Amino acid sequence: MAVALHTDVLPPASRTYPIAPTDRLARLFEEHAAFVARSLRRLGVLDRDVDDGLQEVFLIAQSKLDAIEAGKERSFLFGIARRRASSLRRSVDRASRRDMRSLEEQEVEAPHESEKLTEEEHARAMLDEVLDALPLDLRTVLVLHELEEIETAEIAELLGIPVGTVASRLRRAREKFEIEADRMRARLAAED
Amino acid sequence: MNRYRHDSSAPSHLRKLVESARRDDLDAERRRRVAERLGIVPALPPDPGVEPSSLARPWLSVGGALTAAALIVAAGATYLRAESANDVAPPSAAAAPSAPAVADAPSVVAAPSSVTSVDVAALPDVPVEKGALARATGERPVKRVADEGARSARLAVDPAGVAEPPVAAPALEPLAAASAAESSLKLEILALDRVRRATEGGRPREALALLDAYVARFPAGKLREEATVLRVEALAASGDPDAERLARELLREAPNTPYAARLRAALVSTSRE
């Protein structure tokens, strides 16, 4: 219960609409915002862009509220998030990623005090890099299985694909993930 | 299929990678911010000293039907105002740290206006209230503006609709202040660490030079006292009699200094030499 949604204290005006769309959007947001935000981040959206991405996903959802079947909300939102992540990833130009890297390099001069803090951040940045090496369809199942810890059958439902497809994608995703992780370790070791 | 996180036979670097994603959760502040932009959670309560209807008037003259283009212009204006407000904001504790909130402003305001259904009537009170606010309260003006664009007119006009307490708003700002202060402090710590290493490494002259550089760089540094103690130690290490004078001076000025023991130790080491 991180944020209470004050729909109950909205002025009466909002109640004049029989099925107040704000209410449904508020409910969707309350239930799924965290999942959508995590998904965006893990599907390749930069941390600083997650807020905007989250807002966009729910704005799109708002415009299609009628099309969202009851019980399929999460799947619907995830689908939007996936498309947003895909286009945001494309639009994030390499230059801005380079900027971020050079920023990190500047900080190398002053790692002392925050060493502990940055170890996990460093691991997180490496995770980004490894995941970036995966095609989006593999990345998606890996993220849902490994990070979100969703069962295969549910992933299939979420993505609207057969369970067998999820299983085979997952297998390939893990193979590739392991190879890329090793590759990165080797590269880091060579740099040290 | 076993997950890396729960598979003890999985290589530790894989587990570590996967573990690092635990931090991906949406924190309460960001969640509230986006909810506010979506109009789900009421924005900050209106300033009691500002009358909404009078605020709306100048903008109503623009025309009842504001176009999307006008929205974008308004968004830009809001941003500019936010920026200039930041320049003239009083140097209170709340003013300086709000800069990062300003940085969000263009996307915050522009995104909803260009994408969909921001309540057009919400815009009228944006710039005027901003100015009035800055004058009236002299605090938390910028954050307000950043979120103003997505605010519904209904909420702005009817205080009954605004139940969200303003508590969450300052949360963002001290954070930014803390990080600015923190990074400056971090630099001070690093500078003094170098001094300490030089003294410990038997290079007191270098330590003294580094201390001079520290004083020049941080004339109002938070660690001046620590720096003086380091100077005593460096002077003592180089056998300079000034060490004792400086130490006594410091002990006289700050008899309860937590560094007293270190100062005495430094003096003992000089007298031994």
Short mmCIF file of C-alpha atoms in Angstrom, two decimals:
data_model
loop_
_atom_site.label_atom_id
_atom_site.label_comp_id
_atom_site.label_asym_id
_atom_site.label_seq_id
_atom_site.Cartn_x
_atom_site.Cartn_y
_atom_site.Cartn_z
CA MET A 1 0.00 0.00 0.00
CA ALA A 2 2.52 2.53 -1.12
CA VAL A 3 0.15 5.19 -2.33
CA ALA A 4 -3.47 5.51 -1.47
CA LEU A 5 -5.58 6.39 -4.42
CA HIS A 6 -7.97 9.03 -3.29
CA THR A 7 -10.76 8.20 -5.64
CA ASP A 8 -13.12 8.17 -2.71
CA VAL A 9 -12.44 11.80 -1.96
CA LEU A 10 -12.90 13.10 -5.48
CA PRO A 11 -15.57 15.76 -5.64
CA PRO A 12 -19.06 14.57 -6.54
CA ALA A 13 -18.64 15.83 -10.10
CA SER A 14 -16.61 12.77 -10.97
CA ARG A 15 -19.45 10.56 -9.81
CA THR A 16 -21.85 11.90 -12.38
CA TYR A 17 -20.35 9.58 -14.97
CA PRO A 18 -21.95 6.17 -14.58
CA ILE A 19 -18.79 4.15 -15.11
CA ALA A 20 -16.13 6.58 -14.10
CA PRO A 21 -13.17 5.73 -16.33
CA THR A 22 -10.84 7.37 -13.83
CA ASP A 23 -11.81 4.74 -11.31
CA ARG A 24 -10.87 1.89 -13.58
CA LEU A 25 -7.63 3.55 -14.57
CA ALA A 26 -6.89 4.19 -10.91
CA ARG A 27 -7.53 0.55 -10.11
CA LEU A 28 -5.33 -0.60 -12.96
CA PHE A 29 -2.60 1.70 -11.82
CA GLU A 30 -2.89 0.65 -8.21
CA GLU A 31 -2.62 -3.01 -9.12
CA HIS A 32 -0.18 -3.03 -11.97
CA ALA A 33 1.98 0.11 -11.91
CA ALA A 34 4.83 -1.61 -10.10
CA PHE A 35 4.82 -4.57 -12.49
CA VAL A 36 4.70 -2.31 -15.53
CA ALA A 37 7.51 -0.11 -14.22
CA ARG A 38 9.72 -3.11 -13.49
CA SER A 39 8.94 -4.58 -16.88
CA LEU A 40 9.86 -1.37 -18.70
CA ARG A 41 13.11 -1.15 -16.82
CA ARG A 42 13.97 -4.78 -17.46
CA LEU A 43 13.01 -4.69 -21.10
CA GLY A 44 15.60 -2.00 -21.68
CA VAL A 45 14.14 1.36 -20.74
CA LEU A 46 16.68 3.55 -18.97
CA ASP A 47 15.90 4.12 -15.33
CA ARG A 48 15.47 7.85 -15.87
CA ASP A 49 12.87 7.17 -18.60
CA VAL A 50 10.79 4.71 -16.62
CA ASP A 51 8.44 7.37 -15.22
CA ASP A 52 7.65 8.67 -18.67
CA GLY A 53 7.24 5.17 -20.03
CA LEU A 54 4.94 4.24 -17.18
CA GLN A 55 2.84 7.30 -17.80
CA GLU A 56 2.62 6.53 -21.50
CA VAL A 57 1.59 2.93 -20.93
CA PHE A 58 -1.28 4.02 -18.72
CA LEU A 59 -2.27 6.83 -21.05
CA ILE A 60 -2.53 4.32 -23.87
CA ALA A 61 -4.43 1.96 -21.58
CA GLN A 62 -6.77 4.81 -20.69
CA SER A 63 -7.58 5.40 -24.33
CA LYS A 64 -8.38 1.71 -24.76
CA LEU A 65 -10.09 0.95 -21.49
CA ASP A 66 -13.08 -0.55 -23.23
CA ALA A 67 -10.89 -3.01 -25.08
CA ILE A 68 -9.36 -4.44 -21.93
CA GLU A 69 -11.07 -7.67 -21.03
CA ALA A 70 -11.70 -8.31 -17.39
CA GLY A 71 -9.01 -10.61 -16.06
CA LYS A 72 -6.63 -9.80 -18.91
CA GLU A 73 -5.51 -6.45 -17.57
CA ARG A 74 -1.98 -7.47 -16.76
CA SER A 75 -1.49 -9.10 -20.11
CA PHE A 76 -2.87 -6.04 -21.86
CA LEU A 77 -0.64 -3.65 -19.96
CA PHE A 78 2.39 -5.84 -20.45
CA GLY A 79 1.76 -5.86 -24.18
CA ILE A 80 1.76 -2.08 -24.26
CA ALA A 81 4.81 -1.93 -22.03
CA ARG A 82 6.66 -4.30 -24.33
CA ARG A 83 5.93 -2.20 -27.37
CA ARG A 84 6.85 0.99 -25.54
CA ALA A 85 10.08 -0.57 -24.33
CA SER A 86 10.86 -1.73 -27.82
CA SER A 87 10.40 1.71 -29.35
CA LEU A 88 12.03 3.54 -26.46
CA ARG A 89 15.03 1.27 -26.78
CA ARG A 90 15.26 2.12 -30.43
CA SER A 91 14.89 5.82 -29.82
CA VAL A 92 17.48 5.99 -27.09
CA ASP A 93 20.36 6.99 -29.23
CA ARG A 94 23.71 5.46 -28.67
CA ALA A 95 25.09 8.87 -27.81
CA SER A 96 23.06 9.15 -24.67
CA ARG A 97 24.19 5.74 -23.56
CA ARG A 98 27.74 6.83 -24.25
CA ASP A 99 27.15 9.93 -22.15
CA MET A 100 26.09 7.79 -19.27
CA ARG A 101 29.10 5.60 -19.60
CA SER A 102 31.48 8.54 -19.60
CA LEU A 103 29.70 9.82 -16.51
CA GLU A 104 30.34 6.52 -14.84
CA GLU A 105 33.96 6.77 -15.81
CA GLN A 106 34.24 10.16 -14.18
CA GLU A 107 32.95 8.66 -11.00
CA VAL A 108 35.68 6.07 -11.05
CA GLU A 109 37.92 8.73 -9.63
CA ALA A 110 35.77 8.88 -6.51
CA PRO A 111 34.53 5.41 -5.77
CA HIS A 112 35.92 5.22 -2.27
CA GLU A 113 33.07 6.11 0.02
CA SER A 114 30.25 4.67 -2.00
CA GLU A 115 32.02 1.49 -2.97
CA LYS A 116 29.49 -0.69 -1.21
CA LEU A 117 26.56 1.08 -2.72
CA THR A 118 27.89 0.96 -6.22
CA GLU A 119 28.70 -2.73 -6.21
CA GLU A 120 25.07 -3.60 -6.66
CA GLU A 121 24.57 -0.73 -9.06
CA HIS A 122 27.49 -2.02 -11.00
CA ALA A 123 25.93 -5.47 -11.13
CA ARG A 124 22.68 -3.88 -12.25
CA ALA A 125 24.44 -2.05 -15.07
CA MET A 126 26.04 -5.32 -16.12
CA LEU A 127 22.64 -6.99 -16.09
CA ASP A 128 21.40 -4.28 -18.44
CA GLU A 129 24.28 -4.91 -20.73
CA VAL A 130 23.79 -8.67 -20.79
CA LEU A 131 20.04 -8.33 -21.32
CA ASP A 132 20.67 -5.79 -24.09
CA ALA A 133 22.48 -8.53 -25.97
CA LEU A 134 19.32 -10.65 -26.07
CA PRO A 135 16.66 -10.29 -28.75
CA LEU A 136 13.49 -8.86 -27.27
CA ASP A 137 11.45 -12.08 -27.48
CA LEU A 138 14.09 -14.02 -25.57
CA ARG A 139 14.68 -11.19 -23.17
CA THR A 140 10.97 -11.00 -22.42
CA VAL A 141 10.62 -14.62 -21.33
CA LEU A 142 13.86 -14.51 -19.40
CA VAL A 143 12.79 -11.38 -17.53
CA LEU A 144 9.39 -12.84 -16.72
CA HIS A 145 10.82 -16.18 -15.62
CA GLU A 146 14.02 -15.19 -13.84
CA LEU A 147 13.31 -11.73 -12.52
CA GLU A 148 9.56 -11.64 -12.18
CA GLU A 149 9.44 -15.33 -11.25
CA ILE A 150 6.30 -16.05 -13.18
CA GLU A 151 5.49 -19.67 -14.07
CA THR A 152 5.78 -20.82 -17.67
CA ALA A 153 2.05 -21.37 -18.14
CA GLU A 154 1.31 -17.89 -16.92
CA ILE A 155 3.98 -16.42 -19.16
CA ALA A 156 2.31 -18.16 -22.09
CA GLU A 157 -0.99 -16.59 -21.13
CA LEU A 158 0.58 -13.21 -20.61
CA LEU A 159 2.21 -13.25 -24.03
CA GLY A 160 -0.58 -15.10 -25.78
CA ILE A 161 1.74 -17.81 -27.08
CA PRO A 162 1.86 -21.61 -26.56
CA VAL A 163 3.56 -22.99 -23.45
CA GLY A 164 5.96 -24.95 -25.65
CA THR A 165 7.10 -21.76 -27.30
CA VAL A 166 7.73 -20.17 -23.93
CA ALA A 167 9.78 -23.19 -22.86
CA SER A 168 11.93 -23.20 -25.97
CA ARG A 169 12.45 -19.45 -25.85
CA LEU A 170 13.40 -19.71 -22.24
CA ARG A 171 15.94 -22.39 -23.00
CA ARG A 172 17.53 -20.31 -25.72
CA ALA A 173 17.32 -17.18 -23.59
CA ARG A 174 19.21 -18.82 -20.74
CA GLU A 175 21.87 -20.15 -23.06
CA LYS A 176 22.41 -16.74 -24.56
CA PHE A 177 22.25 -15.04 -21.18
CA GLU A 178 24.99 -17.30 -19.84
CA ILE A 179 27.18 -16.82 -22.87
CA GLU A 180 26.80 -13.05 -22.74
CA ALA A 181 27.45 -12.96 -19.01
CA ASP A 182 30.64 -14.95 -19.51
CA ARG A 183 31.68 -12.74 -22.36
CA MET A 184 31.23 -9.67 -20.24
CA ARG A 185 33.19 -11.17 -17.37
CA ALA A 186 36.01 -12.01 -19.73
CA ARG A 187 35.99 -8.49 -21.05
CA LEU A 188 36.01 -6.97 -17.58
CA ALA A 189 38.83 -9.26 -16.54
CA ALA A 190 40.83 -8.17 -19.58
CA GLU A 191 40.21 -4.51 -18.71
CA ASP A 192 41.44 -4.98 -15.14
CA MET B 1 13.25 -24.97 -14.84
CA ASN B 2 15.29 -23.81 -11.85
CA ARG B 3 15.83 -20.13 -11.51
CA TYR B 4 19.36 -18.83 -11.10
CA ARG B 5 18.35 -17.05 -7.95
CA HIS B 6 17.25 -20.23 -6.23
CA ASP B 7 19.70 -22.59 -7.82
CA SER B 8 22.69 -23.06 -5.58
CA SER B 9 24.54 -24.82 -8.36
CA ALA B 10 24.19 -21.83 -10.66
CA PRO B 11 27.39 -19.81 -11.07
CA SER B 12 27.53 -17.04 -8.51
CA HIS B 13 28.03 -14.30 -11.08
CA LEU B 14 24.74 -15.23 -12.73
CA ARG B 15 22.95 -15.19 -9.41
CA LYS B 16 24.49 -11.83 -8.63
CA LEU B 17 23.35 -10.41 -11.95
CA VAL B 18 19.80 -11.58 -11.40
CA GLU B 19 19.82 -10.40 -7.79
CA SER B 20 20.77 -6.91 -8.83
CA ALA B 21 17.33 -6.47 -10.39
CA ARG B 22 15.72 -6.42 -6.97
CA ARG B 23 16.24 -2.69 -6.94
CA ASP B 24 13.99 -2.19 -9.95
CA ASP B 25 10.91 -1.57 -7.88
CA LEU B 26 8.98 1.60 -8.33
CA ASP B 27 9.46 3.71 -5.25
CA ALA B 28 6.56 5.48 -3.61
CA GLU B 29 7.64 8.93 -4.72
CA ARG B 30 7.89 8.03 -8.41
CA ARG B 31 4.65 6.15 -8.22
CA ARG B 32 2.89 9.13 -6.72
CA ARG B 33 4.40 11.43 -9.32
CA VAL B 34 3.18 9.37 -12.25
CA ALA B 35 -0.22 8.86 -10.64
CA GLU B 36 -0.47 12.60 -10.27
CA ARG B 37 0.45 13.20 -13.88
CA LEU B 38 -2.24 10.75 -14.90
CA GLY B 39 -4.72 12.65 -12.80
CA ILE B 40 -5.34 9.62 -10.62
CA VAL B 41 -4.05 11.13 -7.43
CA PRO B 42 -4.81 14.75 -6.72
CA ALA B 43 -1.83 17.03 -7.00
CA LEU B 44 -0.69 19.29 -4.22
CA PRO B 45 -3.43 21.24 -2.52
CA PRO B 46 -4.01 24.73 -3.86
CA ASP B 47 -2.42 27.55 -1.99
CA PRO B 48 -5.00 28.93 0.42
CA GLY B 49 -3.88 32.48 -0.28
CA VAL B 50 -4.49 32.20 -3.99
CA GLU B 51 -7.93 32.52 -5.45
CA PRO B 52 -8.34 30.14 -8.38
CA SER B 53 -10.90 32.15 -10.31
CA SER B 54 -8.72 35.23 -10.48
CA LEU B 55 -5.87 33.08 -11.64
CA ALA B 56 -7.83 31.65 -14.49
CA ARG B 57 -8.90 34.96 -15.93
CA PRO B 58 -5.84 35.97 -17.94
CA TRP B 59 -5.83 32.63 -19.64
CA LEU B 60 -9.51 32.52 -20.35
CA SER B 61 -8.99 35.55 -22.56
CA VAL B 62 -6.89 33.36 -24.80
CA GLY B 63 -10.07 31.56 -25.66
CA GLY B 64 -12.19 28.83 -24.23
CA ALA B 65 -10.92 26.25 -26.67
CA LEU B 66 -7.20 25.87 -26.23
CA THR B 67 -5.65 23.79 -28.94
CA ALA B 68 -3.02 21.14 -28.51
CA ALA B 69 -0.50 23.64 -29.84
CA ALA B 70 -1.44 26.09 -27.15
CA LEU B 71 -0.97 23.35 -24.62
CA ILE B 72 2.52 22.76 -25.80
CA VAL B 73 3.30 26.47 -25.70
CA ALA B 74 1.91 26.60 -22.21
CA ALA B 75 4.06 23.68 -21.28
CA GLY B 76 7.10 25.48 -22.60
CA ALA B 77 6.16 28.63 -20.78
CA THR B 78 5.74 26.67 -17.62
CA TYR B 79 9.16 25.26 -18.04
CA LEU B 80 10.71 28.65 -18.63
CA ARG B 81 8.95 30.04 -15.64
CA ALA B 82 10.06 27.13 -13.59
CA GLU B 83 13.60 27.79 -14.65
CA SER B 84 13.53 31.46 -13.92
CA ALA B 85 11.73 30.84 -10.68
CA ASN B 86 14.59 28.68 -9.74
CA ASP B 87 17.01 31.49 -10.45
CA VAL B 88 15.24 33.96 -8.24
CA ALA B 89 14.07 31.55 -5.64
CA PRO B 90 15.06 32.60 -2.15
CA PRO B 91 18.02 30.71 -0.79
CA SER B 92 15.90 28.78 1.65
CA ALA B 93 16.58 25.15 2.32
CA ALA B 94 13.75 24.20 0.03
CA ALA B 95 14.74 26.37 -2.88
CA ALA B 96 18.12 25.10 -3.93
CA PRO B 97 17.34 21.40 -4.01
CA SER B 98 14.39 21.71 -6.31
CA ALA B 99 16.51 21.99 -9.41
CA PRO B 100 16.20 18.32 -10.38
CA ALA B 101 12.45 18.64 -10.23
CA VAL B 102 12.75 21.40 -12.77
CA ALA B 103 14.67 19.17 -15.06
CA ASP B 104 11.63 16.95 -15.24
CA ALA B 105 9.37 19.79 -16.14
CA PRO B 106 9.36 19.62 -19.92
CA SER B 107 8.56 15.97 -20.15
CA VAL B 108 6.21 16.11 -17.23
CA VAL B 109 4.12 18.81 -18.74
CA ALA B 110 4.59 18.18 -22.40
CA ALA B 111 4.08 14.47 -22.52
CA PRO B 112 0.48 14.31 -21.42
CA SER B 113 -0.48 17.39 -23.42
CA SER B 114 0.85 16.00 -26.64
CA VAL B 115 -0.39 12.51 -26.09
CA THR B 116 -3.90 12.72 -24.79
CA SER B 117 -6.60 13.96 -22.70
CA VAL B 118 -5.21 16.36 -20.23
CA ASP B 119 -8.06 18.45 -19.03
CA VAL B 120 -7.55 21.59 -21.06
CA ALA B 121 -9.09 23.75 -18.42
CA ALA B 122 -6.33 22.71 -16.11
CA LEU B 123 -3.84 24.91 -17.85
CA PRO B 124 -5.21 28.33 -17.05
CA ASP B 125 -3.94 28.46 -13.54
CA VAL B 126 -0.49 27.19 -14.29
CA PRO B 127 1.75 30.16 -14.91
CA VAL B 128 -0.09 32.70 -12.85
CA GLU B 129 -0.41 30.59 -9.79
CA LYS B 130 3.23 29.79 -10.12
CA GLY B 131 4.25 33.42 -9.91
CA ALA B 132 1.80 34.14 -7.16
CA LEU B 133 3.01 31.17 -5.26
CA ALA B 134 6.61 32.17 -5.53
CA ARG B 135 5.74 35.58 -4.23
CA ALA B 136 3.33 34.45 -1.59
CA THR B 137 5.18 31.59 -0.05
CA GLY B 138 8.68 31.72 -1.37
CA GLU B 139 8.92 27.99 -1.12
CA ARG B 140 8.36 24.80 -3.03
CA PRO B 141 7.41 26.69 -6.17
CA VAL B 142 9.19 24.61 -8.72
CA LYS B 143 7.94 21.18 -7.83
CA ARG B 144 4.46 22.53 -7.95
CA VAL B 145 4.86 23.83 -11.43
CA ALA B 146 6.34 20.63 -12.67
CA ASP B 147 3.23 18.77 -11.70
CA GLU B 148 0.78 21.47 -12.43
CA GLY B 149 0.25 20.58 -16.06
CA ALA B 150 -1.39 17.29 -15.40
CA ARG B 151 -3.57 18.58 -12.68
CA SER B 152 -7.26 18.59 -13.25
CA ALA B 153 -9.06 21.90 -13.13
CA ARG B 154 -11.66 20.40 -10.89
CA LEU B 155 -9.06 19.51 -8.38
CA ALA B 156 -7.48 22.89 -8.64
CA VAL B 157 -10.71 24.73 -8.12
CA ASP B 158 -12.42 22.57 -5.58
CA PRO B 159 -10.33 22.16 -2.47
CA ALA B 160 -12.64 19.35 -1.40
CA GLY B 161 -11.17 17.26 -4.15
CA VAL B 162 -7.67 17.68 -2.95
CA ALA B 163 -6.99 15.32 -0.17
CA GLU B 164 -3.42 14.40 -0.82
CA PRO B 165 -1.36 16.00 1.90
CA PRO B 166 1.64 18.02 0.78
CA VAL B 167 3.89 15.73 2.76
CA ALA B 168 5.17 13.82 -0.20
CA ALA B 169 6.26 16.86 -2.17
CA PRO B 170 9.25 17.93 -0.10
CA ALA B 171 10.46 14.36 -0.04
CA LEU B 172 11.88 14.74 -3.51
CA GLU B 173 13.63 17.97 -2.77
CA PRO B 174 15.68 17.12 0.29
CA LEU B 175 16.80 14.10 -1.64
CA ALA B 176 18.32 16.29 -4.31
CA ALA B 177 19.77 18.62 -1.72
CA ALA B 178 21.25 15.69 0.10
CA SER B 179 22.86 14.36 -3.02
CA ALA B 180 24.43 17.71 -3.90
CA ALA B 181 25.72 18.20 -0.38
CA GLU B 182 26.72 14.59 -0.27
CA SER B 183 28.82 14.77 -3.39
CA SER B 184 30.59 17.86 -2.11
CA LEU B 185 31.21 16.15 1.20
CA LYS B 186 32.39 13.10 -0.66
CA LEU B 187 34.96 15.21 -2.48
CA GLU B 188 36.13 16.63 0.83
CA ILE B 189 36.47 13.16 2.28
CA LEU B 190 38.42 12.03 -0.73
CA ALA B 191 40.72 15.02 -0.56
CA LEU B 192 41.45 14.39 3.11
CA ASP B 193 41.91 10.69 2.51
CA ARG B 194 44.74 11.56 0.18
CA VAL B 195 46.25 13.75 2.87
CA ARG B 196 46.05 10.93 5.39
CA ARG B 197 47.59 8.45 3.02
CA ALA B 198 50.44 10.85 2.31
CA THR B 199 51.19 11.30 6.01
CA GLU B 200 50.90 7.61 6.73
CA GLY B 201 53.06 6.88 3.74
CA GLY B 202 55.84 9.02 5.23
CA ARG B 203 55.29 11.95 2.85
CA PRO B 204 54.29 14.74 5.24
CA ARG B 205 55.40 17.50 2.85
CA GLU B 206 53.04 16.17 0.22
CA ALA B 207 50.32 15.95 2.84
CA LEU B 208 50.82 19.62 3.72
CA ALA B 209 50.66 20.63 0.08
CA LEU B 210 47.45 18.62 -0.30
CA LEU B 211 46.03 20.34 2.77
CA ASP B 212 46.76 23.74 1.28
CA ALA B 213 44.95 22.64 -1.84
CA TYR B 214 42.03 21.41 0.29
CA VAL B 215 41.72 24.74 2.11
CA ALA B 216 41.84 26.62 -1.18
CA ARG B 217 39.19 24.39 -2.70
CA PHE B 218 36.85 24.18 0.26
CA PRO B 219 37.19 27.48 2.10
CA ALA B 220 33.97 26.71 3.97
CA GLY B 221 34.51 22.97 4.07
CA LYS B 222 32.61 20.81 6.49
CA LEU B 223 35.75 18.96 7.46
CA ARG B 224 37.95 21.91 8.31
CA GLU B 225 38.52 20.65 11.81
CA GLU B 226 39.55 17.26 10.53
CA ALA B 227 41.84 19.06 8.10
CA THR B 228 43.50 20.98 10.92
CA VAL B 229 44.07 17.76 12.83
CA LEU B 230 45.61 16.25 9.73
CA ARG B 231 47.83 19.30 9.45
CA VAL B 232 48.97 18.83 13.02
CA GLU B 233 49.76 15.22 12.23
CA ALA B 234 51.59 16.09 9.05
CA LEU B 235 53.58 18.83 10.75
CA ALA B 236 54.37 16.50 13.62
CA ALA B 237 55.47 13.82 11.20
CA SER B 238 57.83 16.26 9.53
CA GLY B 239 59.18 17.37 12.89
CA ASP B 240 57.83 20.87 12.57
CA PRO B 241 57.38 22.64 15.92
CA ASP B 242 54.33 24.40 14.47
CA ALA B 243 52.50 21.16 15.13
CA GLU B 244 52.38 21.84 18.84
CA ARG B 245 51.34 25.46 18.45
CA LEU B 246 48.54 24.53 16.08
CA ALA B 247 47.38 21.67 18.25
CA ARG B 248 47.20 23.85 21.35
CA GLU B 249 45.34 26.47 19.40
CA LEU B 250 42.77 23.95 18.26
CA LEU B 251 42.37 22.45 21.71
CA ARG B 252 41.86 25.90 23.14
CA GLU B 253 39.24 26.83 20.55
CA ALA B 254 37.45 23.51 20.69
CA PRO B 255 38.29 21.83 23.97
CA ASN B 256 35.67 19.16 23.37
CA THR B 257 36.82 18.28 19.91
CA PRO B 258 36.50 14.60 19.15
CA TYR B 259 39.99 14.87 17.77
CA ALA B 260 41.55 15.71 21.15
CA ALA B 261 43.03 12.25 21.56
CA ARG B 262 44.54 12.34 18.09
CA LEU B 263 45.99 15.79 18.69
CA ARG B 264 47.62 14.68 21.93
CA ALA B 265 48.96 11.59 20.25
CA ALA B 266 50.46 13.74 17.53
CA LEU B 267 52.07 16.00 20.13
CA VAL B 268 53.47 13.05 22.03
CA SER B 269 55.05 11.78 18.85
CA THR B 270 56.71 15.17 18.19
CA SER B 271 58.07 15.46 21.70
CA ARG B 272 59.52 11.99 21.37
CA GLU B 273 61.44 12.92 18.27
#
